[in-house]
């Protein structure tokens, strides 16, 4: 697990980690017709990755799409794209998105173990249980109900972990409802020990249970203050019951708009939302709200998201990283105090805003951390928490 990085901002083992969404699909990270200086081709993404690495980002997350949908008319495949980014960087860790169903765990375990060797131990995986029914049916895959998709993902993660860590002389044996192995011996094993990191996300009870039981990292969508606190404490409680409380860490999605004044940043947000591709957002809303509402207690991702929330795929506007550099830094240390270990960022204009974040915001966060900030939740909530209070849209 990454604890050191040669970047001068990243020498505290208890630091908050920063990641960014890789725009390896067209349309950027918002479903909007607003002009964006963001490209989805490899050469552009290599520039973004190198700028992020130089700025102090430590992770990048590729996206998985198998077919056009909701503004993403073109898509590069996540694992091969992750490998290309790793070959073009030296310290950045790249998280490849994996979709159980189209992928089998043996194939992923082998792919990722090989890429781990090629990259010197810098690959990770994000197991995506799936929300887009049309994508599954278009490629001839069974569309399972919500609980079954997450149950399959749980088996998938157990298989990855087992294949990567099974004793060489015994191999990996597993008998599940979705996957079966009989003495499978993987060689070579990954470089990373005990294995490459496993991320997974979701808001539902099924997702939280997977996060507590089998993942190393639990991804959260944007939320309000109480939503974040409730979700983190719930997953921690489940992990504690499984004897894994110290093994699960938390990452949160946030769309970043940093401008000279808060008013200017808010105007950019309003323009993004005002120029939303309404037809695409409504179609996306129908797809994901059906997935979110299908959970037993209606707590799945996007179950309560508004139209404006859904203009950013993972409720990133709710995380409120929109304002001056000082405001954004203060809000980030508040998130840290709640138990967040990593912030997953997205931007409107990747061409300059990845570098801008590293130049203007990340050093401020490190300064606040050096002052002891981000450890006392009550203090941070009193200082900054009102911006996250639940209020009517």
GROMACS .gro file of C-alpha atoms in nm:
model
  393
    1UNK     CA    1   0.000   0.000   0.000
    2UNK     CA    2   0.137   0.341  -0.099
    3UNK     CA    3   0.273   0.540   0.195
    4UNK     CA    4   0.570   0.721   0.043
    5UNK     CA    5   0.612   0.935  -0.267
    6UNK     CA    6   0.917   1.135  -0.378
    7UNK     CA    7   0.712   1.450  -0.437
    8UNK     CA    8   0.807   1.713  -0.173
    9UNK     CA    9   0.442   1.759  -0.073
   10UNK     CA   10   0.398   1.389  -0.005
   11UNK     CA   11   0.632   1.296   0.280
   12UNK     CA   12   0.380   1.250   0.563
   13UNK     CA   13   0.261   0.888   0.597
   14UNK     CA   14  -0.072   1.015   0.737
   15UNK     CA   15  -0.134   1.256   0.450
   16UNK     CA   16  -0.454   1.271   0.253
   17UNK     CA   17  -0.404   1.112  -0.090
   18UNK     CA   18  -0.520   1.269  -0.416
   19UNK     CA   19  -0.645   1.095  -0.729
   20UNK     CA   20  -0.810   1.211  -1.050
   21UNK     CA   21  -1.060   1.061  -1.290
   22UNK     CA   22  -0.891   0.972  -1.619
   23UNK     CA   23  -1.096   1.104  -1.914
   24UNK     CA   24  -1.048   0.795  -2.130
   25UNK     CA   25  -1.403   0.835  -2.260
   26UNK     CA   26  -1.528   1.129  -2.464
   27UNK     CA   27  -1.741   1.407  -2.319
   28UNK     CA   28  -1.535   1.480  -2.010
   29UNK     CA   29  -1.669   1.426  -1.657
   30UNK     CA   30  -1.992   1.624  -1.693
   31UNK     CA   31  -2.301   1.559  -1.906
   32UNK     CA   32  -2.305   1.913  -2.042
   33UNK     CA   33  -2.272   2.096  -2.371
   34UNK     CA   34  -2.040   2.352  -2.213
   35UNK     CA   35  -1.707   2.374  -2.403
   36UNK     CA   36  -1.437   2.171  -2.230
   37UNK     CA   37  -1.061   2.173  -2.274
   38UNK     CA   38  -1.050   1.801  -2.203
   39UNK     CA   39  -0.965   1.527  -2.452
   40UNK     CA   40  -1.003   1.153  -2.432
   41UNK     CA   41  -0.713   1.043  -2.656
   42UNK     CA   42  -0.398   0.881  -2.519
   43UNK     CA   43  -0.154   1.163  -2.595
   44UNK     CA   44  -0.370   1.416  -2.412
   45UNK     CA   45  -0.409   1.179  -2.121
   46UNK     CA   46  -0.036   1.126  -2.101
   47UNK     CA   47   0.001   1.503  -2.061
   48UNK     CA   48  -0.261   1.503  -1.786
   49UNK     CA   49  -0.096   1.208  -1.611
   50UNK     CA   50   0.249   1.367  -1.617
   51UNK     CA   51   0.108   1.699  -1.498
   52UNK     CA   52  -0.076   1.521  -1.216
   53UNK     CA   53   0.235   1.327  -1.116
   54UNK     CA   54   0.444   1.646  -1.111
   55UNK     CA   55   0.173   1.822  -0.908
   56UNK     CA   56   0.165   1.559  -0.634
   57UNK     CA   57  -0.129   1.340  -0.732
   58UNK     CA   58  -0.063   0.979  -0.639
   59UNK     CA   59  -0.350   0.792  -0.809
   60UNK     CA   60  -0.548   0.805  -1.132
   61UNK     CA   61  -0.870   0.611  -1.200
   62UNK     CA   62  -0.962   0.495  -1.549
   63UNK     CA   63  -1.325   0.452  -1.652
   64UNK     CA   64  -1.491   0.143  -1.796
   65UNK     CA   65  -1.750   0.173  -2.071
   66UNK     CA   66  -1.818  -0.094  -2.331
   67UNK     CA   67  -2.065   0.109  -2.535
   68UNK     CA   68  -2.173   0.466  -2.604
   69UNK     CA   69  -2.396   0.623  -2.341
   70UNK     CA   70  -2.500   0.959  -2.196
   71UNK     CA   71  -2.249   1.187  -2.365
   72UNK     CA   72  -1.968   0.930  -2.384
   73UNK     CA   73  -1.982   0.844  -2.754
   74UNK     CA   74  -1.628   0.701  -2.763
   75UNK     CA   75  -1.441   0.496  -2.505
   76UNK     CA   76  -1.093   0.350  -2.465
   77UNK     CA   77  -1.071   0.022  -2.272
   78UNK     CA   78  -0.964   0.067  -1.912
   79UNK     CA   79  -0.692  -0.196  -1.852
   80UNK     CA   80  -0.492  -0.130  -2.169
   81UNK     CA   81  -0.531   0.246  -2.114
   82UNK     CA   82  -0.407   0.210  -1.757
   83UNK     CA   83  -0.102   0.020  -1.881
   84UNK     CA   84  -0.026   0.293  -2.135
   85UNK     CA   85  -0.043   0.562  -1.864
   86UNK     CA   86   0.183   0.359  -1.637
   87UNK     CA   87   0.440   0.326  -1.915
   88UNK     CA   88   0.437   0.704  -1.958
   89UNK     CA   89   0.481   0.791  -1.588
   90UNK     CA   90   0.716   0.691  -1.307
   91UNK     CA   91   0.535   0.726  -0.971
   92UNK     CA   92   0.163   0.759  -1.047
   93UNK     CA   93  -0.049   0.461  -0.942
   94UNK     CA   94  -0.327   0.382  -1.189
   95UNK     CA   95  -0.653   0.214  -1.085
   96UNK     CA   96  -0.805   0.011  -1.368
   97UNK     CA   97  -1.183  -0.021  -1.365
   98UNK     CA   98  -1.304  -0.382  -1.395
   99UNK     CA   99  -1.661  -0.498  -1.463
  100UNK     CA  100  -1.748  -0.852  -1.344
  101UNK     CA  101  -1.949  -1.029  -1.610
  102UNK     CA  102  -1.751  -0.923  -1.916
  103UNK     CA  103  -1.431  -1.004  -1.724
  104UNK     CA  104  -1.345  -1.329  -1.547
  105UNK     CA  105  -1.132  -1.312  -1.230
  106UNK     CA  106  -0.862  -1.543  -1.370
  107UNK     CA  107  -0.810  -1.313  -1.669
  108UNK     CA  108  -0.798  -1.001  -1.452
  109UNK     CA  109  -0.564  -1.161  -1.198
  110UNK     CA  110  -0.324  -1.256  -1.475
  111UNK     CA  111  -0.347  -0.921  -1.656
  112UNK     CA  112  -0.294  -0.716  -1.342
  113UNK     CA  113  -0.010  -0.936  -1.213
  114UNK     CA  114   0.174  -0.887  -1.541
  115UNK     CA  115   0.112  -0.511  -1.550
  116UNK     CA  116   0.231  -0.492  -1.189
  117UNK     CA  117   0.565  -0.628  -1.308
  118UNK     CA  118   0.580  -0.396  -1.609
  119UNK     CA  119   0.509  -0.089  -1.391
  120UNK     CA  120   0.716  -0.170  -1.084
  121UNK     CA  121   0.411  -0.224  -0.862
  122UNK     CA  122   0.185   0.069  -0.956
  123UNK     CA  123  -0.141  -0.092  -1.074
  124UNK     CA  124  -0.465  -0.129  -0.875
  125UNK     CA  125  -0.822  -0.229  -0.962
  126UNK     CA  126  -1.166  -0.079  -0.906
  127UNK     CA  127  -1.438  -0.344  -0.914
  128UNK     CA  128  -1.752  -0.189  -1.067
  129UNK     CA  129  -2.066  -0.392  -1.007
  130UNK     CA  130  -2.252  -0.223  -1.293
  131UNK     CA  131  -2.546   0.015  -1.329
  132UNK     CA  132  -2.609   0.021  -1.707
  133UNK     CA  133  -2.842  -0.262  -1.807
  134UNK     CA  134  -2.820  -0.176  -2.177
  135UNK     CA  135  -2.445  -0.221  -2.173
  136UNK     CA  136  -2.476  -0.575  -2.036
  137UNK     CA  137  -2.753  -0.685  -2.270
  138UNK     CA  138  -2.580  -0.531  -2.575
  139UNK     CA  139  -2.279  -0.759  -2.529
  140UNK     CA  140  -2.479  -1.068  -2.437
  141UNK     CA  141  -2.419  -1.062  -2.062
  142UNK     CA  142  -2.685  -1.155  -1.806
  143UNK     CA  143  -2.830  -0.857  -1.618
  144UNK     CA  144  -2.855  -0.959  -1.253
  145UNK     CA  145  -3.057  -0.775  -0.993
  146UNK     CA  146  -2.876  -0.535  -0.759
  147UNK     CA  147  -2.802  -0.773  -0.471
  148UNK     CA  148  -2.678  -1.044  -0.709
  149UNK     CA  149  -2.448  -0.803  -0.892
  150UNK     CA  150  -2.282  -0.709  -0.564
  151UNK     CA  151  -2.269  -1.070  -0.450
  152UNK     CA  152  -2.090  -1.157  -0.773
  153UNK     CA  153  -1.850  -0.867  -0.714
  154UNK     CA  154  -1.776  -0.995  -0.365
  155UNK     CA  155  -1.682  -1.336  -0.505
  156UNK     CA  156  -1.479  -1.165  -0.778
  157UNK     CA  157  -1.273  -0.973  -0.521
  158UNK     CA  158  -1.225  -1.280  -0.304
  159UNK     CA  159  -1.098  -1.466  -0.609
  160UNK     CA  160  -0.853  -1.191  -0.704
  161UNK     CA  161  -0.715  -1.176  -0.353
  162UNK     CA  162  -0.696  -1.556  -0.332
  163UNK     CA  163  -0.526  -1.603  -0.670
  164UNK     CA  164  -0.270  -1.334  -0.592
  165UNK     CA  165  -0.184  -1.463  -0.244
  166UNK     CA  166  -0.235  -1.842  -0.256
  167UNK     CA  167   0.076  -2.047  -0.166
  168UNK     CA  168   0.261  -2.140  -0.483
  169UNK     CA  169   0.264  -2.510  -0.400
  170UNK     CA  170  -0.112  -2.529  -0.333
  171UNK     CA  171  -0.266  -2.284  -0.576
  172UNK     CA  172  -0.608  -2.129  -0.532
  173UNK     CA  173  -0.924  -2.331  -0.473
  174UNK     CA  174  -1.266  -2.171  -0.446
  175UNK     CA  175  -1.624  -2.292  -0.477
  176UNK     CA  176  -1.875  -2.012  -0.518
  177UNK     CA  177  -2.204  -1.948  -0.693
  178UNK     CA  178  -2.038  -1.748  -0.973
  179UNK     CA  179  -1.675  -1.864  -0.985
  180UNK     CA  180  -1.490  -2.190  -0.921
  181UNK     CA  181  -1.119  -2.269  -0.905
  182UNK     CA  182  -0.933  -2.591  -0.842
  183UNK     CA  183  -0.570  -2.549  -0.745
  184UNK     CA  184  -0.507  -2.261  -0.984
  185UNK     CA  185  -0.143  -2.152  -0.965
  186UNK     CA  186  -0.061  -1.802  -1.086
  187UNK     CA  187   0.300  -1.728  -1.174
  188UNK     CA  188   0.449  -1.478  -1.149
  189UNK     CA  189   0.266  -1.328  -0.853
  190UNK     CA  190   0.224  -0.949  -0.846
  191UNK     CA  191   0.514  -0.734  -0.733
  192UNK     CA  192   0.301  -0.563  -0.466
  193UNK     CA  193   0.256  -0.738  -0.134
  194UNK     CA  194   0.024  -0.873  -0.028
  195UNK     CA  195  -0.139  -0.780  -0.363
  196UNK     CA  196  -0.247  -0.482  -0.577
  197UNK     CA  197  -0.503  -0.264  -0.401
  198UNK     CA  198  -0.871  -0.341  -0.456
  199UNK     CA  199  -1.118  -0.051  -0.471
  200UNK     CA  200  -1.497  -0.072  -0.490
  201UNK     CA  201  -1.780   0.173  -0.436
  202UNK     CA  202  -2.153   0.222  -0.395
  203UNK     CA  203  -2.397   0.357  -0.139
  204UNK     CA  204  -2.624   0.058  -0.080
  205UNK     CA  205  -2.606  -0.194   0.203
  206UNK     CA  206  -2.470  -0.446  -0.046
  207UNK     CA  207  -2.190  -0.210  -0.147
  208UNK     CA  208  -2.110  -0.119   0.212
  209UNK     CA  209  -2.089  -0.486   0.307
  210UNK     CA  210  -1.850  -0.552   0.019
  211UNK     CA  211  -1.641  -0.253   0.122
  212UNK     CA  212  -1.618  -0.382   0.475
  213UNK     CA  213  -1.563  -0.748   0.393
  214UNK     CA  214  -1.341  -0.771   0.085
  215UNK     CA  215  -1.213  -0.435  -0.048
  216UNK     CA  216  -0.909  -0.232   0.054
  217UNK     CA  217  -1.074   0.098  -0.043
  218UNK     CA  218  -1.438   0.207  -0.035
  219UNK     CA  219  -1.532   0.475  -0.290
  220UNK     CA  220  -1.813   0.718  -0.201
  221UNK     CA  221  -2.014   0.949  -0.424
  222UNK     CA  222  -2.055   1.312  -0.321
  223UNK     CA  223  -2.289   1.364  -0.026
  224UNK     CA  224  -2.391   1.606   0.248
  225UNK     CA  225  -2.221   1.619   0.587
  226UNK     CA  226  -2.444   1.370   0.766
  227UNK     CA  227  -2.445   1.143   0.463
  228UNK     CA  228  -2.067   1.120   0.469
  229UNK     CA  229  -2.054   1.061   0.844
  230UNK     CA  230  -2.326   0.796   0.839
  231UNK     CA  231  -2.173   0.610   0.547
  232UNK     CA  232  -1.821   0.605   0.689
  233UNK     CA  233  -1.934   0.495   1.035
  234UNK     CA  234  -2.157   0.225   0.889
  235UNK     CA  235  -1.878   0.074   0.679
  236UNK     CA  236  -1.635   0.100   0.972
  237UNK     CA  237  -1.883  -0.081   1.194
  238UNK     CA  238  -1.926  -0.360   0.940
  239UNK     CA  239  -1.548  -0.385   0.895
  240UNK     CA  240  -1.502  -0.399   1.273
  241UNK     CA  241  -1.745  -0.692   1.292
  242UNK     CA  242  -1.541  -0.867   1.023
  243UNK     CA  243  -1.211  -0.798   1.198
  244UNK     CA  244  -1.102  -0.563   0.918
  245UNK     CA  245  -1.150  -0.216   1.068
  246UNK     CA  246  -0.788  -0.116   1.013
  247UNK     CA  247  -0.779  -0.261   0.662
  248UNK     CA  248  -1.048  -0.048   0.493
  249UNK     CA  249  -0.985   0.306   0.375
  250UNK     CA  250  -1.221   0.563   0.227
  251UNK     CA  251  -1.213   0.768  -0.093
  252UNK     CA  252  -1.466   1.033  -0.198
  253UNK     CA  253  -1.554   1.174  -0.540
  254UNK     CA  254  -1.542   1.550  -0.586
  255UNK     CA  255  -1.569   1.779  -0.890
  256UNK     CA  256  -1.325   2.071  -0.851
  257UNK     CA  257  -1.385   2.428  -0.966
  258UNK     CA  258  -1.122   2.668  -0.827
  259UNK     CA  259  -1.143   3.035  -0.927
  260UNK     CA  260  -1.024   3.368  -0.787
  261UNK     CA  261  -1.357   3.423  -0.610
  262UNK     CA  262  -1.631   3.194  -0.487
  263UNK     CA  263  -1.881   3.384  -0.700
  264UNK     CA  264  -1.682   3.311  -1.014
  265UNK     CA  265  -1.655   2.942  -0.927
  266UNK     CA  266  -2.028   2.919  -0.861
  267UNK     CA  267  -2.100   3.087  -1.195
  268UNK     CA  268  -1.896   2.816  -1.369
  269UNK     CA  269  -2.098   2.551  -1.188
  270UNK     CA  270  -2.422   2.720  -1.291
  271UNK     CA  271  -2.305   2.736  -1.651
  272UNK     CA  272  -2.218   2.365  -1.650
  273UNK     CA  273  -2.561   2.281  -1.511
  274UNK     CA  274  -2.740   2.538  -1.726
  275UNK     CA  275  -2.590   2.391  -2.042
  276UNK     CA  276  -2.658   2.031  -1.936
  277UNK     CA  277  -2.744   1.787  -2.211
  278UNK     CA  278  -3.096   1.748  -2.076
  279UNK     CA  279  -3.187   1.444  -2.283
  280UNK     CA  280  -2.870   1.261  -2.185
  281UNK     CA  281  -2.904   1.355  -1.817
  282UNK     CA  282  -3.266   1.238  -1.806
  283UNK     CA  283  -3.172   0.909  -1.971
  284UNK     CA  284  -2.883   0.865  -1.728
  285UNK     CA  285  -3.117   0.951  -1.440
  286UNK     CA  286  -3.366   0.687  -1.546
  287UNK     CA  287  -3.096   0.423  -1.568
  288UNK     CA  288  -2.913   0.494  -1.244
  289UNK     CA  289  -3.215   0.581  -1.030
  290UNK     CA  290  -3.368   0.249  -1.127
  291UNK     CA  291  -3.046   0.084  -1.009
  292UNK     CA  292  -3.035   0.288  -0.688
  293UNK     CA  293  -3.401   0.245  -0.602
  294UNK     CA  294  -3.384  -0.131  -0.656
  295UNK     CA  295  -3.199  -0.180  -0.329
  296UNK     CA  296  -3.387  -0.303  -0.026
  297UNK     CA  297  -3.386   0.031   0.161
  298UNK     CA  298  -3.355   0.261  -0.146
  299UNK     CA  299  -3.004   0.373  -0.050
  300UNK     CA  300  -2.823   0.279  -0.370
  301UNK     CA  301  -2.613   0.530  -0.558
  302UNK     CA  302  -2.808   0.818  -0.711
  303UNK     CA  303  -3.134   0.716  -0.538
  304UNK     CA  304  -3.183   1.073  -0.410
  305UNK     CA  305  -2.982   1.269  -0.670
  306UNK     CA  306  -3.144   1.569  -0.840
  307UNK     CA  307  -3.114   1.659  -1.209
  308UNK     CA  308  -2.836   1.909  -1.131
  309UNK     CA  309  -2.649   1.649  -0.922
  310UNK     CA  310  -2.655   1.403  -1.210
  311UNK     CA  311  -2.489   1.642  -1.454
  312UNK     CA  312  -2.171   1.511  -1.286
  313UNK     CA  313  -2.165   1.132  -1.303
  314UNK     CA  314  -2.085   1.055  -0.939
  315UNK     CA  315  -2.255   1.341  -0.753
  316UNK     CA  316  -1.924   1.529  -0.750
  317UNK     CA  317  -2.087   1.872  -0.713
  318UNK     CA  318  -2.221   1.766  -0.371
  319UNK     CA  319  -1.866   1.746  -0.235
  320UNK     CA  320  -1.851   2.129  -0.260
  321UNK     CA  321  -1.495   2.161  -0.389
  322UNK     CA  322  -1.612   2.476  -0.563
  323UNK     CA  323  -1.474   2.814  -0.458
  324UNK     CA  324  -1.139   2.979  -0.392
  325UNK     CA  325  -0.827   2.774  -0.338
  326UNK     CA  326  -0.847   2.848   0.035
  327UNK     CA  327  -1.211   2.739   0.060
  328UNK     CA  328  -1.146   2.416  -0.129
  329UNK     CA  329  -0.843   2.335   0.090
  330UNK     CA  330  -1.047   2.395   0.408
  331UNK     CA  331  -1.324   2.166   0.285
  332UNK     CA  332  -1.075   1.895   0.197
  333UNK     CA  333  -0.929   1.887   0.549
  334UNK     CA  334  -1.285   1.867   0.684
  335UNK     CA  335  -1.337   1.556   0.471
  336UNK     CA  336  -1.015   1.414   0.611
  337UNK     CA  337  -1.139   1.471   0.967
  338UNK     CA  338  -1.450   1.267   0.889
  339UNK     CA  339  -1.236   0.967   0.793
  340UNK     CA  340  -1.170   1.026   0.423
  341UNK     CA  341  -0.826   0.901   0.318
  342UNK     CA  342  -0.832   0.993  -0.050
  343UNK     CA  343  -1.005   1.257  -0.264
  344UNK     CA  344  -1.089   1.156  -0.621
  345UNK     CA  345  -1.104   1.474  -0.828
  346UNK     CA  346  -1.250   1.565  -1.167
  347UNK     CA  347  -1.222   1.890  -1.363
  348UNK     CA  348  -1.390   2.082  -1.645
  349UNK     CA  349  -1.067   2.178  -1.823
  350UNK     CA  350  -0.808   1.905  -1.773
  351UNK     CA  351  -0.558   2.090  -1.993
  352UNK     CA  352  -0.487   2.341  -1.716
  353UNK     CA  353  -0.688   2.256  -1.405
  354UNK     CA  354  -0.502   1.940  -1.301
  355UNK     CA  355  -0.182   2.145  -1.286
  356UNK     CA  356  -0.365   2.437  -1.122
  357UNK     CA  357  -0.495   2.213  -0.843
  358UNK     CA  358  -0.143   2.086  -0.774
  359UNK     CA  359  -0.001   2.438  -0.776
  360UNK     CA  360  -0.272   2.619  -0.575
  361UNK     CA  361  -0.471   2.374  -0.363
  362UNK     CA  362  -0.257   2.073  -0.276
  363UNK     CA  363   0.019   2.280  -0.107
  364UNK     CA  364  -0.245   2.454   0.107
  365UNK     CA  365  -0.383   2.118   0.216
  366UNK     CA  366  -0.031   2.006   0.312
  367UNK     CA  367   0.022   2.327   0.508
  368UNK     CA  368  -0.302   2.273   0.699
  369UNK     CA  369  -0.209   1.911   0.768
  370UNK     CA  370   0.132   2.026   0.899
  371UNK     CA  371  -0.057   2.254   1.140
  372UNK     CA  372  -0.249   1.953   1.272
  373UNK     CA  373  -0.567   2.021   1.080
  374UNK     CA  374  -0.790   1.741   0.954
  375UNK     CA  375  -0.782   1.541   1.278
  376UNK     CA  376  -1.053   1.700   1.493
  377UNK     CA  377  -1.391   1.650   1.326
  378UNK     CA  378  -1.580   1.870   1.574
  379UNK     CA  379  -1.339   2.159   1.510
  380UNK     CA  380  -1.354   2.122   1.132
  381UNK     CA  381  -1.733   2.093   1.129
  382UNK     CA  382  -1.765   2.406   1.343
  383UNK     CA  383  -1.531   2.591   1.108
  384UNK     CA  384  -1.640   2.464   0.765
  385UNK     CA  385  -1.925   2.217   0.800
  386UNK     CA  386  -2.216   2.446   0.722
  387UNK     CA  387  -2.144   2.428   0.350
  388UNK     CA  388  -2.223   2.055   0.367
  389UNK     CA  389  -2.544   2.080   0.566
  390UNK     CA  390  -2.843   1.922   0.398
  391UNK     CA  391  -3.064   2.188   0.244
  392UNK     CA  392  -3.328   2.201  -0.024
  393UNK     CA  393  -3.202   2.214  -0.384
   0.00000   0.00000   0.00000
